[in-house]
Each structure stands twice: as structure tokens, then as C-alpha cells.
Tab-separated table of C-alpha atoms and ligand atoms in Angstrom:
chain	number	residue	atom	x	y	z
A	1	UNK	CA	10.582	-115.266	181.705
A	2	UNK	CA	8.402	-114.750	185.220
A	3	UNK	CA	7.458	-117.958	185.931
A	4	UNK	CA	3.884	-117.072	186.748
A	5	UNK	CA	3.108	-116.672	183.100
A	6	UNK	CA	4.727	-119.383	181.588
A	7	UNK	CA	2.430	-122.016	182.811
A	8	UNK	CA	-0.246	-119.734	183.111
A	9	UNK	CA	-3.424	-120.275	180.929
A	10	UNK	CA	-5.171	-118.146	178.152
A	11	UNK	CA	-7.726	-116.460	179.978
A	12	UNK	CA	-11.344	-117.943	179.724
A	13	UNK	CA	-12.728	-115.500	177.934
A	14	UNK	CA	-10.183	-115.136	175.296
A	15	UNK	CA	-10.375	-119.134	174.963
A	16	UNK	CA	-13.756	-119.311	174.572
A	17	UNK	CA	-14.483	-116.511	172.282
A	18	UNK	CA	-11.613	-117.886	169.842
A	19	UNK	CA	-13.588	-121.452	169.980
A	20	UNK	CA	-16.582	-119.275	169.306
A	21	UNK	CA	-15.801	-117.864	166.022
A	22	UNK	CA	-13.687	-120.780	164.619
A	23	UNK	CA	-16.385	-123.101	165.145
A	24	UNK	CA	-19.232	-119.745	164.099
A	25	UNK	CA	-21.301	-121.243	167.680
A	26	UNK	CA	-23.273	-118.453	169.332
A	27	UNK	CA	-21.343	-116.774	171.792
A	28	UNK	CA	-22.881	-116.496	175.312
A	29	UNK	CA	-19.071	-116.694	177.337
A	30	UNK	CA	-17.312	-113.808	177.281
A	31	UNK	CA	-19.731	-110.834	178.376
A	32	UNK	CA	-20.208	-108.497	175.968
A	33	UNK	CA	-23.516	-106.976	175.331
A	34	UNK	CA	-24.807	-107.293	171.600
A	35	UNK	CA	-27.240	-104.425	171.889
A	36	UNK	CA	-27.837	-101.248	174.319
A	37	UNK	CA	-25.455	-99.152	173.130
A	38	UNK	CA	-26.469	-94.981	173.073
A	39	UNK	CA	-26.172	-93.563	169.954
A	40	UNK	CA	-25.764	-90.377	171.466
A	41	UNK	CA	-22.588	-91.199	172.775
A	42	UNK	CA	-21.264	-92.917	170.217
A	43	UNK	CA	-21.419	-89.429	168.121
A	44	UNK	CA	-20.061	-87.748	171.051
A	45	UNK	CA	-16.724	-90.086	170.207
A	46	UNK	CA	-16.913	-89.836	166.478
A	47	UNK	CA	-17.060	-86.015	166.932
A	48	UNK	CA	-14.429	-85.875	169.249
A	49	UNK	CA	-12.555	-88.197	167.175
A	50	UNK	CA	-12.943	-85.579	163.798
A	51	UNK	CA	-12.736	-82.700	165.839
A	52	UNK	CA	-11.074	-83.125	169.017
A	53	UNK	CA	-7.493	-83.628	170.489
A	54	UNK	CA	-5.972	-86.953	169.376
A	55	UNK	CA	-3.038	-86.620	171.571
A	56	UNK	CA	-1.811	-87.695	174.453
A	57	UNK	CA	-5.073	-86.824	177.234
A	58	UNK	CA	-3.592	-85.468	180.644
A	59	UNK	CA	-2.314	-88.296	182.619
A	60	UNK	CA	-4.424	-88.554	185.618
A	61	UNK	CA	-7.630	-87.851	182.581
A	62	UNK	CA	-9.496	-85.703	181.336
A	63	UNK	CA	-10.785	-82.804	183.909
A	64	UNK	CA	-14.426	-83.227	182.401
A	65	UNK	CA	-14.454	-86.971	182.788
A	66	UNK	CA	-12.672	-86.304	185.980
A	67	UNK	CA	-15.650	-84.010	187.050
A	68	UNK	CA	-18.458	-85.895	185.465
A	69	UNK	CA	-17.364	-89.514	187.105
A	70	UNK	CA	-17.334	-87.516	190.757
A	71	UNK	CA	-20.734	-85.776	189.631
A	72	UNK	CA	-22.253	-89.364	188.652
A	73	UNK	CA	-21.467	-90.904	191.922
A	74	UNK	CA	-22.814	-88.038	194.093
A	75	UNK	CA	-25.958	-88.301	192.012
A	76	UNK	CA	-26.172	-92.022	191.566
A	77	UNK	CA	-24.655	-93.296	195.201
A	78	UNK	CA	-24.519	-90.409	197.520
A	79	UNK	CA	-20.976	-90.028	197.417
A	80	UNK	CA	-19.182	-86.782	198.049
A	81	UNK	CA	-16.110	-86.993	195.323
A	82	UNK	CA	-13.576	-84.774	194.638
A	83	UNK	CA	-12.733	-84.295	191.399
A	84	UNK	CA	-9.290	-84.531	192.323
A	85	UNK	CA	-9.537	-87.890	193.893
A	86	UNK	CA	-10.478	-89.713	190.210
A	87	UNK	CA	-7.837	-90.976	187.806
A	88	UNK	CA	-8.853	-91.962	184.436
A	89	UNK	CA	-7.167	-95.708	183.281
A	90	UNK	CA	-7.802	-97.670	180.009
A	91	UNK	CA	-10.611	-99.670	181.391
A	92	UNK	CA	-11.436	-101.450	184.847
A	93	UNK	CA	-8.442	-103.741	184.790
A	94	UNK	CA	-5.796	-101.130	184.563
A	95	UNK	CA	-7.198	-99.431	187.477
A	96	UNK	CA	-6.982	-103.029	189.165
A	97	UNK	CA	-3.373	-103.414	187.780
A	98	UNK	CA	-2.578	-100.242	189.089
A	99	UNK	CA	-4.209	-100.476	192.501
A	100	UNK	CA	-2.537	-103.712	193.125
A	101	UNK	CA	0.694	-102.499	191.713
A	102	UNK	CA	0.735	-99.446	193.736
A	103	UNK	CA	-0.169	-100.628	197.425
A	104	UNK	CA	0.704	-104.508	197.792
A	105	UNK	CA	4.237	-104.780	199.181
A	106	UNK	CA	5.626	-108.548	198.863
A	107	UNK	CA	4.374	-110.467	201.486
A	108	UNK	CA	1.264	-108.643	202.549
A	109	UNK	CA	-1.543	-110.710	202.380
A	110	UNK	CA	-4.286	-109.745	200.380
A	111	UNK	CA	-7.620	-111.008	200.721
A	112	UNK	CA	-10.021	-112.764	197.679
A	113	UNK	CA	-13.432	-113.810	197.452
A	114	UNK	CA	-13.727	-117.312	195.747
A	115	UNK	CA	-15.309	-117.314	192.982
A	116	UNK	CA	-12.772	-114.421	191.815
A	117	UNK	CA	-12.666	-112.673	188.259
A	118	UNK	CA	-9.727	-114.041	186.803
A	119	UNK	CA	-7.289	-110.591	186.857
A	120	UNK	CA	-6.897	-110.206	190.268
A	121	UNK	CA	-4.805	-112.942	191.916
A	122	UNK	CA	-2.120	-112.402	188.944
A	123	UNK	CA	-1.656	-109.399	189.626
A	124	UNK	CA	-1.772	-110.185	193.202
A	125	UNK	CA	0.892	-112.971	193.223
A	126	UNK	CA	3.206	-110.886	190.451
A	127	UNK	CA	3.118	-108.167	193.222
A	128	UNK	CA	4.176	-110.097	195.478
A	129	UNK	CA	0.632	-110.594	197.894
A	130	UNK	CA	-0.056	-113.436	199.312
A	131	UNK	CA	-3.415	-114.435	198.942
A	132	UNK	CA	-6.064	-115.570	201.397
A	133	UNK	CA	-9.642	-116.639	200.420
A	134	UNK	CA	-13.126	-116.497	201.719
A	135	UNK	CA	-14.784	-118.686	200.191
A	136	UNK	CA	-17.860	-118.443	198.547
A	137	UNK	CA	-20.936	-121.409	198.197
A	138	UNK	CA	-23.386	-121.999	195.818
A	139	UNK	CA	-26.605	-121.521	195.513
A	140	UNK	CA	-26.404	-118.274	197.307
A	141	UNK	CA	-22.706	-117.255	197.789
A	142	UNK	CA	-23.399	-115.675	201.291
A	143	UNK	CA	-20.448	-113.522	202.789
A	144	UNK	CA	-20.597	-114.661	206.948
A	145	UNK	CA	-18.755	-113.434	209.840
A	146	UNK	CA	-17.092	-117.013	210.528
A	147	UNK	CA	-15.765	-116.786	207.178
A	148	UNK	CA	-14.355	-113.202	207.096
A	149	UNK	CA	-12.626	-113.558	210.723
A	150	UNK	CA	-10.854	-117.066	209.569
A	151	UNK	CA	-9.565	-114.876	206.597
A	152	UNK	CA	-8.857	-111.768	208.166
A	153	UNK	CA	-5.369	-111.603	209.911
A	154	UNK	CA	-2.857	-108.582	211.626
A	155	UNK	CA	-1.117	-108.627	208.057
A	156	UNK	CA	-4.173	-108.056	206.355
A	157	UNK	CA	-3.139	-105.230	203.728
A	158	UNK	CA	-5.425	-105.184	201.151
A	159	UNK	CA	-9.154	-106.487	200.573
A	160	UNK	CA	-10.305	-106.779	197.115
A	161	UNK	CA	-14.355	-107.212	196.780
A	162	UNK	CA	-15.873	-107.420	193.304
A	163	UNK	CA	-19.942	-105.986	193.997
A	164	UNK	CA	-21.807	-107.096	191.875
A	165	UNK	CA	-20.487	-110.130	191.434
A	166	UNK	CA	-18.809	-111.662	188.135
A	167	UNK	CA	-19.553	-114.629	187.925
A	168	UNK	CA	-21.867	-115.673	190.463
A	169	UNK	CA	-24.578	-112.628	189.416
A	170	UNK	CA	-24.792	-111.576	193.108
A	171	UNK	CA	-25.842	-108.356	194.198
A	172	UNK	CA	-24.432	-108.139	198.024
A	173	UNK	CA	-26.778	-106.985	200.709
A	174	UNK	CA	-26.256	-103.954	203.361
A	175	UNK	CA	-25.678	-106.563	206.144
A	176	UNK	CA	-22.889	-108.655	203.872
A	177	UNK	CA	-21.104	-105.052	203.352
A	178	UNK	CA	-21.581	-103.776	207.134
A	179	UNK	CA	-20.072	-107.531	207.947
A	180	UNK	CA	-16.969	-106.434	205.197
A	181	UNK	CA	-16.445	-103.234	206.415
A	182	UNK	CA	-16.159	-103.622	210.245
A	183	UNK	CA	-13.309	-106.401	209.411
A	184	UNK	CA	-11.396	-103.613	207.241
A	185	UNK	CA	-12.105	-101.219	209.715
A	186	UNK	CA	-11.023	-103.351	213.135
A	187	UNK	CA	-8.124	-104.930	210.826
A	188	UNK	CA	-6.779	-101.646	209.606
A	189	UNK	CA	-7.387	-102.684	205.921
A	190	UNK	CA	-7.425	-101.105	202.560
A	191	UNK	CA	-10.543	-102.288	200.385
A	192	UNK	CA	-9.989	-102.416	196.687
A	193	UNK	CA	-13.798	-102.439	195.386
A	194	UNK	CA	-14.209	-103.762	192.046
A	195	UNK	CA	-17.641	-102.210	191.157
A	196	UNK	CA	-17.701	-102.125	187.132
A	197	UNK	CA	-21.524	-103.826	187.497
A	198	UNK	CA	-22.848	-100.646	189.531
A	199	UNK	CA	-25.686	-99.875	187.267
A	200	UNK	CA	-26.667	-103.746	186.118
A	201	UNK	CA	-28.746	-104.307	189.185
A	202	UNK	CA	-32.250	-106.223	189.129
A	203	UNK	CA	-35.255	-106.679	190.960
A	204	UNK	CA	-35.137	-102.705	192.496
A	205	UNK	CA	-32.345	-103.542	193.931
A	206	UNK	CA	-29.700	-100.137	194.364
A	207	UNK	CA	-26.209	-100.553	194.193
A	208	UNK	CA	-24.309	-100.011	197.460
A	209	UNK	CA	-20.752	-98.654	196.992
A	210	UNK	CA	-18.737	-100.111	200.348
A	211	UNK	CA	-17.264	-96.603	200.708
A	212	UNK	CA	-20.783	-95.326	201.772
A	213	UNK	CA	-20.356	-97.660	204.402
A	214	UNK	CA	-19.072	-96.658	208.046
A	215	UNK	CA	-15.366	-95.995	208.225
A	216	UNK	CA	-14.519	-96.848	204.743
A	217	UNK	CA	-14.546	-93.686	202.525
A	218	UNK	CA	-10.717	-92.917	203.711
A	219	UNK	CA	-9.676	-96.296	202.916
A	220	UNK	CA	-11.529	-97.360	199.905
A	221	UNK	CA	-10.285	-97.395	196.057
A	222	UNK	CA	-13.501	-97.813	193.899
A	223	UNK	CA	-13.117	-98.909	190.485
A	224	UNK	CA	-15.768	-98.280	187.499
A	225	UNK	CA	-15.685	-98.709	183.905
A	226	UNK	CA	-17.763	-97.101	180.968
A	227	UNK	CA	-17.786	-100.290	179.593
A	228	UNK	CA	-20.748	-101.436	181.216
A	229	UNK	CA	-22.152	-98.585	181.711
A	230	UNK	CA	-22.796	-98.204	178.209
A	231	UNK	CA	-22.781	-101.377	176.693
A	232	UNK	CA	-19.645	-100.242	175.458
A	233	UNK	CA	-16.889	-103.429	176.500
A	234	UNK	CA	-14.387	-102.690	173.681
A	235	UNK	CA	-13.793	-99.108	174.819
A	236	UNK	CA	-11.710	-99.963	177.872
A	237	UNK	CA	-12.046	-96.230	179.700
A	238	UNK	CA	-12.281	-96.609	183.069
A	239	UNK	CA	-11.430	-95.036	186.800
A	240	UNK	CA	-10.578	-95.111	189.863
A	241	UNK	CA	-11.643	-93.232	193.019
A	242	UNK	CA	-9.388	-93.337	196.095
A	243	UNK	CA	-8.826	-90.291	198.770
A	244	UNK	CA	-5.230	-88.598	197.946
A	245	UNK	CA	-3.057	-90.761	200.047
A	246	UNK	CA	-4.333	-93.850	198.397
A	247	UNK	CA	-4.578	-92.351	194.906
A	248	UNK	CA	-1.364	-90.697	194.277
A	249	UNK	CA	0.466	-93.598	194.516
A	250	UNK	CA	-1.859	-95.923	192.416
A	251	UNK	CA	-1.569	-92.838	189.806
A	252	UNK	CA	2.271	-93.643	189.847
A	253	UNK	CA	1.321	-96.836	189.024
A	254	UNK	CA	-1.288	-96.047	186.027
A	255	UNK	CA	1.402	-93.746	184.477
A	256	UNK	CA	3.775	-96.387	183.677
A	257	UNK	CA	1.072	-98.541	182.629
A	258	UNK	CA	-1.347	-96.883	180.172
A	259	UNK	CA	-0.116	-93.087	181.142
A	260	UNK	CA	-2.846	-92.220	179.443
A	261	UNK	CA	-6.393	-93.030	178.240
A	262	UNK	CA	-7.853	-92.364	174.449
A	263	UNK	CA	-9.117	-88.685	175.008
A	264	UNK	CA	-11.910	-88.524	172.505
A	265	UNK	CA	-13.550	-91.456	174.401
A	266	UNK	CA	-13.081	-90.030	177.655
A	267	UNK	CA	-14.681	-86.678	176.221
A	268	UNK	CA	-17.659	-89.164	175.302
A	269	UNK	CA	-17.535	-90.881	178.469
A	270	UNK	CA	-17.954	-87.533	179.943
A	271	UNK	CA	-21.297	-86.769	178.334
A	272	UNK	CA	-22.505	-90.062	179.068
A	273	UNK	CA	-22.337	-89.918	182.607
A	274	UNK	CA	-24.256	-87.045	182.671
A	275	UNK	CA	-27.299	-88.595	181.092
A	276	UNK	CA	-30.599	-88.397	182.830
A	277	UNK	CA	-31.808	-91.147	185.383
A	278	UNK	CA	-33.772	-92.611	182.365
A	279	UNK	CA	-31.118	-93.900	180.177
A	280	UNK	CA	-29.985	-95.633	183.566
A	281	UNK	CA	-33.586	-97.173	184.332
A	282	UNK	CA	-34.227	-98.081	180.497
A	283	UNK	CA	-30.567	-100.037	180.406
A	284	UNK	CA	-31.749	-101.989	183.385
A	285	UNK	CA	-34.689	-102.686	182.271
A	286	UNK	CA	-34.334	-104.029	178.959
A	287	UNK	CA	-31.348	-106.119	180.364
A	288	UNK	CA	-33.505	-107.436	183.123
A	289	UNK	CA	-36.033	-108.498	180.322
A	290	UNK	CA	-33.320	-110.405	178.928
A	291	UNK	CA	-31.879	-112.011	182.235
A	292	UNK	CA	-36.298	-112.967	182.397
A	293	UNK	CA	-36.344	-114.430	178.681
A	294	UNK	CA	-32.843	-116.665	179.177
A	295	UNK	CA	-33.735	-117.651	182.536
A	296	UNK	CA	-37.583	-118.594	181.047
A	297	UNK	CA	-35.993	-120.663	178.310
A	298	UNK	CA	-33.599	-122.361	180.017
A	299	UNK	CA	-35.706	-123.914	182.066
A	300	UNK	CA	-38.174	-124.875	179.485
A	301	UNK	CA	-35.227	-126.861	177.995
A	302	UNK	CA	-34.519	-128.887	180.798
A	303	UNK	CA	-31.664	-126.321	182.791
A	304	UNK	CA	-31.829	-125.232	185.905
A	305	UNK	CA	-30.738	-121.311	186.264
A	306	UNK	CA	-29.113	-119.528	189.517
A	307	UNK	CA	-30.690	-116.378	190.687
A	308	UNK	CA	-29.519	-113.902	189.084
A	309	UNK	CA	-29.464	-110.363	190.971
A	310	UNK	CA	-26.828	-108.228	189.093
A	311	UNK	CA	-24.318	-107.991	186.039
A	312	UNK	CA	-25.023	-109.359	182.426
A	313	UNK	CA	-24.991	-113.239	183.903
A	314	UNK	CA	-27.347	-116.348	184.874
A	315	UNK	CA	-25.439	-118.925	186.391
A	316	UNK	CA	-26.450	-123.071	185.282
A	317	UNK	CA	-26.299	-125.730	187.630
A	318	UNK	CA	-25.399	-128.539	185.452
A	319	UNK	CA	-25.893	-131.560	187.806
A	320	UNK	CA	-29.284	-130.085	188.656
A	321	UNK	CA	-29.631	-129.729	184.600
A	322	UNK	CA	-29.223	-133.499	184.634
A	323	UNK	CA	-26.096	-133.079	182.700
A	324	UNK	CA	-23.222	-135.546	183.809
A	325	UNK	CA	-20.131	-133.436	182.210
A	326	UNK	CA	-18.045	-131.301	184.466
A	327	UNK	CA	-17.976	-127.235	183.434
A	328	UNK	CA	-15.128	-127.303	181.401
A	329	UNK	CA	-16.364	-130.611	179.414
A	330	UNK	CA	-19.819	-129.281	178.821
A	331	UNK	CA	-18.182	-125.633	177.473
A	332	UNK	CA	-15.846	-127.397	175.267
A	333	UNK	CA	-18.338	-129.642	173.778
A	334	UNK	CA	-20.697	-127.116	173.675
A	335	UNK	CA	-18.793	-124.546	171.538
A	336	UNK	CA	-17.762	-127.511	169.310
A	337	UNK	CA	-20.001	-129.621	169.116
A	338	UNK	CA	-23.491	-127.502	169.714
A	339	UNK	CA	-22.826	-124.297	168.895
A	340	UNK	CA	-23.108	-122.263	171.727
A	341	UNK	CA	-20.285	-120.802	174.075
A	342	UNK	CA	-20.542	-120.383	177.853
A	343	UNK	CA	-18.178	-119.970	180.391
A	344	UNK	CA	-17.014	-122.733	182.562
A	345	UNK	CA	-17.206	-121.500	187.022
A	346	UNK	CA	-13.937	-124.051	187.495
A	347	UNK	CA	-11.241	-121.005	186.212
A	348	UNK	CA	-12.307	-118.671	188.559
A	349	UNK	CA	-11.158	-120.903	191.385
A	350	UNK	CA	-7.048	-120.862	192.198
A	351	UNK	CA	-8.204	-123.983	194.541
A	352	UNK	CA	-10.995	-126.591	195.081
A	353	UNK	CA	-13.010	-125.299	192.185
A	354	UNK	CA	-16.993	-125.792	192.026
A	355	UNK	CA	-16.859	-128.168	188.608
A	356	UNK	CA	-20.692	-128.039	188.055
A	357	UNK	CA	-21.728	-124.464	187.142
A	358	UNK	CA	-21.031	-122.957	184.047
A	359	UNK	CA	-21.827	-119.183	183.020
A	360	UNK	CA	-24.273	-117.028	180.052
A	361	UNK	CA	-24.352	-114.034	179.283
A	362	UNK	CA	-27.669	-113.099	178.444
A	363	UNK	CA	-26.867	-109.393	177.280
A	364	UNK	CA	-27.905	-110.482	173.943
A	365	UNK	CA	-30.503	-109.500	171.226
A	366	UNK	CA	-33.512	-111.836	171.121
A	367	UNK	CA	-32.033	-113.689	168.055
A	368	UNK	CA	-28.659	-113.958	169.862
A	369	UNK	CA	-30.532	-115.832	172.706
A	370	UNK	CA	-32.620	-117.480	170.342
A	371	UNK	CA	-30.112	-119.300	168.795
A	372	UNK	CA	-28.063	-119.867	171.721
A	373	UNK	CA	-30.667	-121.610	173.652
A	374	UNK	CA	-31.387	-123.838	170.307
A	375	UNK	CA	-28.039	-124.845	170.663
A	376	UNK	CA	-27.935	-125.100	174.248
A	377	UNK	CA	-31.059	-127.545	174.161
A	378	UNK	CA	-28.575	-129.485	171.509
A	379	UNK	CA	-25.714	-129.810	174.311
A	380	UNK	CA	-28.405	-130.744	176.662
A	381	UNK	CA	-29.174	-133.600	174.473
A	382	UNK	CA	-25.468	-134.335	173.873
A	383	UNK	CA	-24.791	-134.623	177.348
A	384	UNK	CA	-27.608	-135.227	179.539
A	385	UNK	CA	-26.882	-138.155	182.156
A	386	UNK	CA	-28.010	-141.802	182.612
B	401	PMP	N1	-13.869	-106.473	186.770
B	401	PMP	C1	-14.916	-107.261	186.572
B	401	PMP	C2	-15.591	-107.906	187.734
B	401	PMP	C3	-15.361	-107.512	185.268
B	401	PMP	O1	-16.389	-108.319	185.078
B	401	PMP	C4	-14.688	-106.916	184.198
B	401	PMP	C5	-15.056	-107.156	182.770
B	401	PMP	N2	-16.288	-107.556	182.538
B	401	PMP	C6	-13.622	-106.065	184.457
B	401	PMP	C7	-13.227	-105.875	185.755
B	401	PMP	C8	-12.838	-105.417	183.364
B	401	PMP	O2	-13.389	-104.219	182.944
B	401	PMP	P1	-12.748	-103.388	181.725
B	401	PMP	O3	-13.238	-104.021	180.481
B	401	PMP	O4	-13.249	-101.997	181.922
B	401	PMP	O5	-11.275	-103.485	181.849
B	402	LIG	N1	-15.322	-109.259	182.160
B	402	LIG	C1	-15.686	-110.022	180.989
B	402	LIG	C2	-16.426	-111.259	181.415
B	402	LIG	O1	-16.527	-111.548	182.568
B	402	LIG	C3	-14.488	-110.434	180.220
B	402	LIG	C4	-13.409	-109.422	180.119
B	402	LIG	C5	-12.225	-110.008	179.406
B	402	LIG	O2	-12.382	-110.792	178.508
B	402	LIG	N2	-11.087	-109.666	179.849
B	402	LIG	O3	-16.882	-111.968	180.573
């Protein structure tokens, strides 16, 4: 067996959502939207499912996905795609595992932003990279120059940038990406850009892909998933965008992963994208109401919420909460004990891990939250300090 798995943990998620339904507590962890989804699409699938090809979909994906995802981003972000340059991959992690896969030799070193979402550095390290980490500090998980040019070094390969942010709910500004993309640029580095929470900005804020930015369309791979654009998690199509000479190898990569991606959902996916700016603003909307309502509540119970700027999550400080239990106490008593699941900041750390924030989803119908904050006020109770 690889070594790197047999130690290795079940992934957060996974653990928490299996302590969520054997002990039937509301599940805030993992983040999965209970709500949102458009009906229109899901008929798309069903019909395509009835009456479309349920055979193996081209390898690189559909051509009208291929063609909708470049249409979406020239409409939505300005970007001039080529068809040509997207590959369809069963969801957002496949077109990580495949990026990774496909251009980190052993022993480049490959830089991480701490807090990371869990998938990366295992891939990472089972390629081979070495990782380096910029480190990231609460309460407002600025990216600075001093930080990028300790991490930065001549065998700087690879870059990979999560915008917005899972799990600290930060939406990066302009200055933060110009600050990114002149390292990549003066270190001759390729920047992986995990951007699956595109659309689940707040506030007015727009999302910025880093390829818009100065000297980084040839040498960005931008990777998307439907997943959260339509409230769809469990459908696992996603892409990846990368000019040719970055994208024909990560395709090698992605066709002796997945080869191939379920085609009547990509045929769905297709229509989605196309859907008029409203569905976009009405998503946003009603999921910013919900980020409001949580945020409200929480601190009407006694907890004390990080700003929130993008994806489906409000951060807790607990020792500003007045609770005394570390993250991964509070979210195992919690799910046991109270009811409620979150998602503990400590596992997205692969060193000196911030013990004191733990994670909600708030994507959740106004029961869902309901109930979770009844049973987060419990936990409060259970564990509040001296
Ligand atoms: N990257 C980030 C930052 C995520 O938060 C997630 C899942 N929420 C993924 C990748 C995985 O996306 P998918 O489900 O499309 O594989
Ligand atoms: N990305 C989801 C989250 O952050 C989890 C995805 C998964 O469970 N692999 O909650």
C-alpha cells in the first residue's frame, strides 16, 4: 500500500456527514445546498437521460458543454475561451487530480494557501510536489507581498489558489490577485485556480478569475464545477480551462482517470450555463439571505460569526463564542451530543492548525437552519467556558 493513505484520515466531510445521520443531528458540515436547485435543468437531465446517449460522452466532453462553459465565461468574466481549450471531468476534484497529475514532476515545489481544501496536498505529495505554504490569518486571511516572496522560490512549478475561498468564505480582492499574479509571472509559475465558488459571491462583489489578470491567461488552468453552480453537489460534472500546452497534457491525465463524464448531465449542464443573468442574481440572492439569517441567529445565541464574502460558509470563532472546546471537540460533541454538524478549521491545516474556528454551511432551507441553530444554542450551553 502507498504509505500516504494508510495513515491518512477519512476526509472531514465524509466523517462528519456519517456522524450526522447515525446520530439524525442537523447537518450544517459538509456543504451541500438543501434548496436552489432549477427545475429546468433537472428535466433537461431526465430527458437526456430517457432520450439521449447513455454511452460513453467524448473524452475531452461534450462539444455543447464544451461551447457553453467557454460562452459562460466570456459572458460572466470577460474571458475569451476557446472551445477547444475546455475539458469536461467528473466534478471539480478530478480536474484538480488531473491538473496535479499532469504537470507536477517529483520534486517541484508547489505552492498552498493555508487554510487549504483538503484534496489538494494529497494529490500534491502522491505526485511527488513538495509543498510550500503561505499562510493565511484569521479574522481576515489577507494574502501580502512578505508572505508570497518567503514562499515563492526558482523551483516554484505550480501555484494552486482556491478563489473564493473554502473554508475561510473569502472573496479575494483585485490587489490580493495583482500581488499573486506578478509572483507567477516574475517566478515563471503555473497557477492552478480552484474557482468552483465563482457565482456564490456577496455584498456586489464580482468574481475575478486570476487569468483576467496581467500575464496569466497563458499560464492559468481554471477549474469550475456545475455543482455549485446549480445547487447541484451530487452531480460531480465539472471542467477545466487551460491554453493547449497546459491542457493537453492534463487531458492525458483526465482520460485515465474518469475518461469520461455522464453525458446526459453534461447535455444538462450545457443548458444551464446558458441561463439568463437572472437565475445567476436570484441564486445569489436567496443564498445571501441565508448567509444574513445564520449569521443573525448566531449571534443572538451567543456566537460570534466571521465575515462571510463568498461560497455557501460563515466561519465561528469559538473562543470569541465563549466556548472553551477546541474545533474538533466542539464538532464531535456537537453532532453527538446536540444535534447539529459543523466542520472543524483544524483539518484543513497539514501544520500549526488554527484550533478555534469551526465551519456552517448555511445553504439550507429556513427549517434546516432553524433546527440547526436550536441545536447549536444546545452545544453552546454544553460547552460554554468558565
Ligand atoms: N474545490 C473546492 C474549493 C470545493 O469547495 C469543492 C467542493 N465543495 C470542490 C473543489 C469539489 O468540487 P466537485 O464536487 O465538483 O468535485
Ligand atoms: N466541498 C465540500 C465542502 O467543502 C465537500 C466536498 C466533499 O465532501 N468532498 O463541504
Amino acid at each position: 500500500m502507498n504509505p500516504l493513505y494508510q495513515d491518512m484520515p477519512v476526509s472531514i466531510f465524509a466523517h462528519m456527514s456519517a456522524l450526522a445521520v447515525e446520530h439524525k443531528a442537523v447537518n450544517l458540515g459538509q456543504g451541500f445546498p438543501d434548496f436552489g436547485w432549477p427545475e429546468d435543468v433537472l428535466a433537461k437531465a431526465a430527458e437526456a437521460v430517457t432520450h439521449g446517449s447513455n454511452q460513453y460522452a467524448p473524452m475531452l466532453g461534450l462539444p455543447p458543454l464544451r461551447e457553453a462553459v467557454a460562452a459562460h465565461y466570456g459572458r460572466h468574466q470577460g474571458l475569451e475561451v476557446d472551445p477547444a481549450e475546455v475539458t469536461v471531468t467528473s466534478g471539480a476534484t478530478e480536474a484538480l487530480a488531473a491538473a496535479i497529475l499532469a504537470l507536477v514532476s517529483p520534486g517541484d515545489e508547489v505552492l498552498l494557501f493555508q487554510p487549504l481544501y483538503d484534496a489538494y496536498l494529497p494529490l500534491v505529495l502522491r505526485a511527488g510536489g513538495v509543498p510550500r505554504f503561505v499562510r493565511l490569518a484569521p479574522p481576515d486571511w489577507r494574502i501580502t507581498a512578505e508572505a508570497l516572496a518567503e514562499a515563492f522560490t526558482p523551483r516554484t512549478r505550480l501555484v494552486i489558489f482556491n478563489n473564493p475561498h473554502n473554508p475561510t468564505a473569502r472573496v479575494f480582492t483585485q490587489g490580493e490577485l495583482a500581488l499573486l499574479a506578478e509572483a507567477c509571472v516574475a517566478h515563471d509559475a503555473i497557477a492552478l485556480t480552484d474557482e468552483v465558488w465563482e457565482h456564490l459571491v456577496f455584498d456586489g462583489r464580482a468574481h475575478l478569475p486570476l487569468a483576467s489578470l496581467a500575464g496569466m491567461a497563458a499560464r492559468t488552468v481554471k477549474v469550475g464545477s456545475a455543482g455549485k453552480i446549480f445547487s447541484l453537489t451530487g452531480w460531480k460534472v465539472g471542467w477545466i480551462l487551460a491554453p493547449r500546452r497546459l491542457g493537453e497534457p492534463i487531458a492525458k491525465a483526465h482520460q485515465y482517470l474518469a475518461y469520461a463524464t455522464p453525458p446526459n448531465l453534461q447535455a444538462a449542464v450545457a443548458y444551464g450555463l446558458a441561463k439568463e443573468q437572472a437565475y445567476f442574481d436570484t441564486m445569489r440572492a436567496a443564498f445571501a439571505a441565508a448567509r444574513d439569517g445564520l449569521a443573525e441567529r448566531l449571534r443572538a445565541i451567543g456566537y460570534a460569526p466571521l465575515p462571510a464574502e463568498g461560497s455557501y460558509f460563515v466561519d465561528v470563532d469559538l473562543t470569541a463564542s465563549g466556548i472553551a472546546a477546541d474545533d474538533a471537540s466542539f464538532c464531535e460533541r456537537a453532532v453527538r451530543e446536540a444535534g447539529v454538524a459543523a466542520i472543524p478549521l483544524a483539518p484543513f491545516y497539514a501544520e500549526r492548525p488554527v484550533t478555534n474556528i469551526v465551519r456552517l454551511c448555511f445553504a439550507k432551507r429556513e427549517e434546516t437552519l432553524a433546527a440547526g441553530l436550536d441545536a447549536l444554542a444546545r452545544a453552546r450551553e454544553l460547552m460554554r467556558g468558565p
